[in-house]
């Protein structure tokens, strides 16, 4: 597993060289995204996602039936590969209240980024993964390519309870089958894609036996890394009263158990990186967002309804007044550079007022990034 992925899942990536240089690039419209996230929603069906996970940040998202065509997605991806200040190096395929691998044309979107020599990252539950897709993402040797699989369980029962599914379905088995196929293809093709698994610890899946069993299963499969972490409060819930988190006592016990596993793995030279983060406690994070917010310059996202969003956390219809532009009507770089350099402070303050009104929330990488700007003067 690359040190880059370890840094990424530990929220230790350095996104900019210096604050002053970054602000000058914004002022001169020379800035470009560190990454772009695509959140394609299914073209068919009434639901954005068929799962109803209690902890889902995007659970309140609505399906407006506004979708970009597959052809428009390809056109936009071609635009990202070549911009006025160079192309975007990394494309992330993820979802807001959905899963990118549920999108009917996902193979072609990923293939387009591969053909443009862009780094690809995939965030998925890996419930649906065609042989074509698995062969595609293991087809080259890019050391920074990765896929992160949200598992959050150790068997069918714990998976169903964590995701509010009927106890009789066997979705966990399907995910494990796809993981095994992916690991096998990686080995056969000598691919360098990193395969990471996330286990989001909630009240439904926080049993010690379940956690230990999950680690053992994933080590046997041969994934590159396993990360345990705790969910953020979804919109409408305050962090301190999060009904989905284990108690502080339970969290301490879980962390001790996983740390013991980490010691055993290091002692026995087992080839997997196991980590656990209670990020909010470590950072003493009580606020839903960190201001000033510069995410739109570093982590923009194309939302499932075809708008260019400030970030992955604001890619839904209830954040539309914050969006950078309707990509049905304008091209990517036109929307991205649509801000007034002569009064940047006013522009940013207007965005902050919308963020407060819409109850948007930073994810952990955005909190980490924005913390660099707490004491800066926006009149750069």
Short mmCIF file of C-alpha atoms in Angstrom, two decimals, residues 22 126 140 301 326:
data_model
loop_
_atom_site.label_atom_id
_atom_site.label_comp_id
_atom_site.label_asym_id
_atom_site.label_seq_id
_atom_site.Cartn_x
_atom_site.Cartn_y
_atom_site.Cartn_z
CA UNK A 22 -3.10 29.69 -3.04
CA UNK A 126 -19.35 -2.37 -4.29
CA UNK A 140 -3.12 -0.03 -15.66
CA UNK A 301 -18.24 18.15 -7.32
CA UNK A 326 -25.84 24.55 -14.08
#
